[in-house]
mmCIF file of C-alpha atoms in Angstrom:
data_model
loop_
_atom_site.group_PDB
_atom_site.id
_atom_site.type_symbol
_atom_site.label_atom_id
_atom_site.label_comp_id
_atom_site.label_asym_id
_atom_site.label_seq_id
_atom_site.Cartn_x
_atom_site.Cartn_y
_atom_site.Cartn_z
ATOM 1 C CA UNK A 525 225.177 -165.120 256.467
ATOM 2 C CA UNK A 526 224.173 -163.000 259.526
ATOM 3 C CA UNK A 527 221.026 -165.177 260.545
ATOM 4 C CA UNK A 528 223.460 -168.872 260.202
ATOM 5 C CA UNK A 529 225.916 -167.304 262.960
ATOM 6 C CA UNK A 530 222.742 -165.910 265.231
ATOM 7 C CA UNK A 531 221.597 -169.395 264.692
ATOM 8 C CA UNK A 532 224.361 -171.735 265.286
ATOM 9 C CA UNK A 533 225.225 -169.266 268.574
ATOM 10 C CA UNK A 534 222.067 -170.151 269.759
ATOM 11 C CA UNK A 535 221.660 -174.024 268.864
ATOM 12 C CA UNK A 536 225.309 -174.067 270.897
ATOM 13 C CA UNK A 537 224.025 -171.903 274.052
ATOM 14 C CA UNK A 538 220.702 -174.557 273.818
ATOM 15 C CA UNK A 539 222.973 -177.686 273.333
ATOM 16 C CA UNK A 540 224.825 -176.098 276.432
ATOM 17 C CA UNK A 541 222.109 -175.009 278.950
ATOM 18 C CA UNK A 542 220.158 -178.566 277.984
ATOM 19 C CA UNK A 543 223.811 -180.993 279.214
ATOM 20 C CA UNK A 544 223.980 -178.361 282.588
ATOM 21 C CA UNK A 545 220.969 -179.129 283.185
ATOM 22 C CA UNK A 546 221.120 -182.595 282.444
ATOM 23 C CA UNK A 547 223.833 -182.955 284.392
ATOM 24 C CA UNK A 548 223.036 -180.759 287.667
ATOM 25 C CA UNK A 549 226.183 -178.757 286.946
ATOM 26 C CA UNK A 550 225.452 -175.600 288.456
ATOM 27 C CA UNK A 551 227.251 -172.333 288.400
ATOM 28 C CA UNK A 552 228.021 -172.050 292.241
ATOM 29 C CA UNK A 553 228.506 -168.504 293.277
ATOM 30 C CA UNK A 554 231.417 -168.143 295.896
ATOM 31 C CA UNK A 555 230.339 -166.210 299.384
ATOM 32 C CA UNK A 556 232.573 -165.218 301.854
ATOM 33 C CA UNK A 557 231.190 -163.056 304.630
ATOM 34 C CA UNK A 558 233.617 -160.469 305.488
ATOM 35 C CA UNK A 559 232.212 -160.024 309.428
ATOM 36 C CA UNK A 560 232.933 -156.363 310.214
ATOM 37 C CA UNK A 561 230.605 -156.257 313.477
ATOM 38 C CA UNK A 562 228.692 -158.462 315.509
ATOM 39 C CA UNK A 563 226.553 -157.423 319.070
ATOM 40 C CA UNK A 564 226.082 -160.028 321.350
ATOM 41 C CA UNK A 565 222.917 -158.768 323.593
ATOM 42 C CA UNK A 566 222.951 -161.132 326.684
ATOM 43 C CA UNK A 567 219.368 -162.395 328.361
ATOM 44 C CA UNK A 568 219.615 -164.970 330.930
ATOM 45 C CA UNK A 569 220.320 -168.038 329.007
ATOM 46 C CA UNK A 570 219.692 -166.755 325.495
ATOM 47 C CA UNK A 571 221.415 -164.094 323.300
ATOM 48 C CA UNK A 572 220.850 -161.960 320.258
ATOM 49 C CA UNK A 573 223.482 -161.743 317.932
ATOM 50 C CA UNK A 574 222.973 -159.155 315.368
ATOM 51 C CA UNK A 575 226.102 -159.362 312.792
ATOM 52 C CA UNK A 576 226.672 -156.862 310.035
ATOM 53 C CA UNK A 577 229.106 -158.017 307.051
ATOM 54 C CA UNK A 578 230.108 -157.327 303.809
ATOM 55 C CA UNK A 579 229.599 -159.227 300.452
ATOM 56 C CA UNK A 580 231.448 -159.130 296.968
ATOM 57 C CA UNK A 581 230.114 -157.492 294.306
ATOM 58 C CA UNK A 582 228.693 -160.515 292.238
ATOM 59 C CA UNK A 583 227.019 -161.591 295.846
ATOM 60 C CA UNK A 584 225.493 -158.397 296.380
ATOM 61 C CA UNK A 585 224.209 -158.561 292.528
ATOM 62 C CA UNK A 586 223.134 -161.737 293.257
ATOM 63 C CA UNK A 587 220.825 -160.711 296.424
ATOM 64 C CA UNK A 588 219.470 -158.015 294.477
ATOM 65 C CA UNK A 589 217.980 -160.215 292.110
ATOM 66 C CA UNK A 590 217.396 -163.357 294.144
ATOM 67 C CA UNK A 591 216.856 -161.978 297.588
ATOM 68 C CA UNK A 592 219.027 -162.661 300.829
ATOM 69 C CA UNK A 593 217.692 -165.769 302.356
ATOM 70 C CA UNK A 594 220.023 -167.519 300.643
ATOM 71 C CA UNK A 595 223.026 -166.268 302.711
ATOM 72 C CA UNK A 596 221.613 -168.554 305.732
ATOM 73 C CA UNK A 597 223.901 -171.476 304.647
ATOM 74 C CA UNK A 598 226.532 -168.744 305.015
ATOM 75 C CA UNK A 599 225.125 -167.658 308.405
ATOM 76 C CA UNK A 600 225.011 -171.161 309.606
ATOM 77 C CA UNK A 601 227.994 -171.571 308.922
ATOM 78 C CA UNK A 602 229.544 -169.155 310.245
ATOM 79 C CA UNK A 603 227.816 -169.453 313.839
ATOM 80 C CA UNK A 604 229.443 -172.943 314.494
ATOM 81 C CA UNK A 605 229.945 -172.625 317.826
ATOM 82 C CA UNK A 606 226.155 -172.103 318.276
ATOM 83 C CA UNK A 607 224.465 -175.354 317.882
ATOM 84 C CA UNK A 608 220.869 -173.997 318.995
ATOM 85 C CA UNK A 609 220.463 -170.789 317.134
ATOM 86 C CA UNK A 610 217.793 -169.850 315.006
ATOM 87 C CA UNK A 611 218.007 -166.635 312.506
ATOM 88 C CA UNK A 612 215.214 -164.060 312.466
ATOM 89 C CA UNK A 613 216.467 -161.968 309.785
ATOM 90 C CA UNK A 614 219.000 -161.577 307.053
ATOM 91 C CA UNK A 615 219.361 -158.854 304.647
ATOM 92 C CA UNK A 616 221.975 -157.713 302.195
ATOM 93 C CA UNK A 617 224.126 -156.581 304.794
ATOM 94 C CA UNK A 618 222.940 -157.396 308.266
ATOM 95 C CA UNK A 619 221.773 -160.495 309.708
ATOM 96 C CA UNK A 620 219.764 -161.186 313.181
ATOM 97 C CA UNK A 621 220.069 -164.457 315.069
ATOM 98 C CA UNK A 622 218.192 -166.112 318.230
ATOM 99 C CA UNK A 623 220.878 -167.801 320.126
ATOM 100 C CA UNK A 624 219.381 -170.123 322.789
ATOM 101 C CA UNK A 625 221.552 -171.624 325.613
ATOM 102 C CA UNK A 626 224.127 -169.483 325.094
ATOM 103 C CA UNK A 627 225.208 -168.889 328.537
ATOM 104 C CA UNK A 628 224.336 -171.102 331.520
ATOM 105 C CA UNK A 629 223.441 -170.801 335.184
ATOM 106 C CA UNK A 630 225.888 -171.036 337.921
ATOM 107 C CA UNK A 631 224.728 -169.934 341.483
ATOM 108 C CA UNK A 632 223.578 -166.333 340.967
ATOM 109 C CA UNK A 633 225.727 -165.839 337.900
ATOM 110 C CA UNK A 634 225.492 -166.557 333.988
ATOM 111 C CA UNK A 635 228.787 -168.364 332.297
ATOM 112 C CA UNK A 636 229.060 -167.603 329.062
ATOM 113 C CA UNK A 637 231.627 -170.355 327.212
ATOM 114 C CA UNK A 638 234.177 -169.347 324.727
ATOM 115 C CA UNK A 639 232.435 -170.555 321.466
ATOM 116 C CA UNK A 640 234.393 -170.557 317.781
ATOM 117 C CA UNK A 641 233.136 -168.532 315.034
ATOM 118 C CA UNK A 642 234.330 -169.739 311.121
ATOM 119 C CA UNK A 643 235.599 -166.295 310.231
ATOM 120 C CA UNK A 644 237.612 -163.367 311.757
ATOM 121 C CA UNK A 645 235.191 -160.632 313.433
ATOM 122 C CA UNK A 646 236.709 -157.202 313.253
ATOM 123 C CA UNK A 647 234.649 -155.924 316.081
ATOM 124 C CA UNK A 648 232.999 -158.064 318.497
ATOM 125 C CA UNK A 649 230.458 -156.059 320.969
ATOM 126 C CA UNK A 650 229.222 -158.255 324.490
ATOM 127 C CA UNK A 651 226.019 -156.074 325.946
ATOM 128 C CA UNK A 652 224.936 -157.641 329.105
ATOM 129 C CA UNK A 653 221.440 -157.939 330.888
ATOM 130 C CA UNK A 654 222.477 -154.686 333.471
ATOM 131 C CA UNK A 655 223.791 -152.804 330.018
ATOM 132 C CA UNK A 656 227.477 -152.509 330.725
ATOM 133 C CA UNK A 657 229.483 -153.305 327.141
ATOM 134 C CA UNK A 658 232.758 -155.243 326.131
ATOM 135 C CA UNK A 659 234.397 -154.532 323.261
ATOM 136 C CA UNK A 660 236.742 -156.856 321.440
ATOM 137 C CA UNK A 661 238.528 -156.413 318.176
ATOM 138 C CA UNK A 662 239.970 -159.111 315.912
ATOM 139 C CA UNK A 663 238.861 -162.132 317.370
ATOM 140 C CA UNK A 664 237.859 -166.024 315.987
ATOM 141 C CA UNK A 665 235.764 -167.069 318.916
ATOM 142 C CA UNK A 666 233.800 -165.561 321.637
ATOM 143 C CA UNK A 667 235.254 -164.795 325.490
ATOM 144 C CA UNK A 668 234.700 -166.867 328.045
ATOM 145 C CA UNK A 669 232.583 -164.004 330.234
ATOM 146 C CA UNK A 670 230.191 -163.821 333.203
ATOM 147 C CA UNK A 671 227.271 -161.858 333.757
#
């Protein structure tokens, strides 16, 4: 009686993997990056943006197995204020990204424009070229800031 049940449980997992499948129904895991930091390190033009977040529990899971690149989407996303950007890194936690034409030359000065971010930062960090820092907590988009 044992080996019918074992076998029926698995002809009904096989029946069910086989329509998924068939079907491109995927199990889609939900990420939310909860941004708890990001450094903005000004260079002429161009900026580094390292951001450190959190993940859920399943996510993290998830990037143990399957490795973090797939949290670029996420990362993407989340810089959409950045059109030209380009990431250099992303790990479970921390994430590294190239942002070109960030900032843009008037007279002897750099303008930086206010640009959006999709999610809450806790603590936003602005380093400029000379090393002075500007701390911001709480915020949805980027300063408008010279340099």
């Amino acid at each position: 009686m044992k080996q019918t049940h074992f076998l029926l449980l698995f002809l009904l997992l096989s029946v069910l993997l086989i329509f998924l499948a068939s079907n491109h129904i995927y199990a889609d895991i939900q990420t939310d990056l909860d941004v708890s930091e990001m450094t903005i390190t000004f260079h002429e033009t161009d900026a580094t943006a390292e951001i450190k977040y959190n993940v859920g529990a399943l996510t993290h899971i998830y990037i143990f197995f399957f490795g973090s690149r797939n949290l670029d989407p996420f990362i993407e996303d989340f810089l959409v204020g950045f059109p030209d950007h380009e990431i250099k890194s992303v790990n479970s936690n921390t994430s590294v990204v190239e942002l070109y034409n960030a900032s843009r030359v008037s007279g002897v000065y750099y303008l930086h424009d206010s640009c959006p971010l999709r999610s809450p930062v806790d603590l936003l960090t602005l380093v400029y070229p000379d090393g002075r820092t500007k701390t911001f907590e709480n915020v949805t988009e980027t300063p408008n800031t010279f340099y």
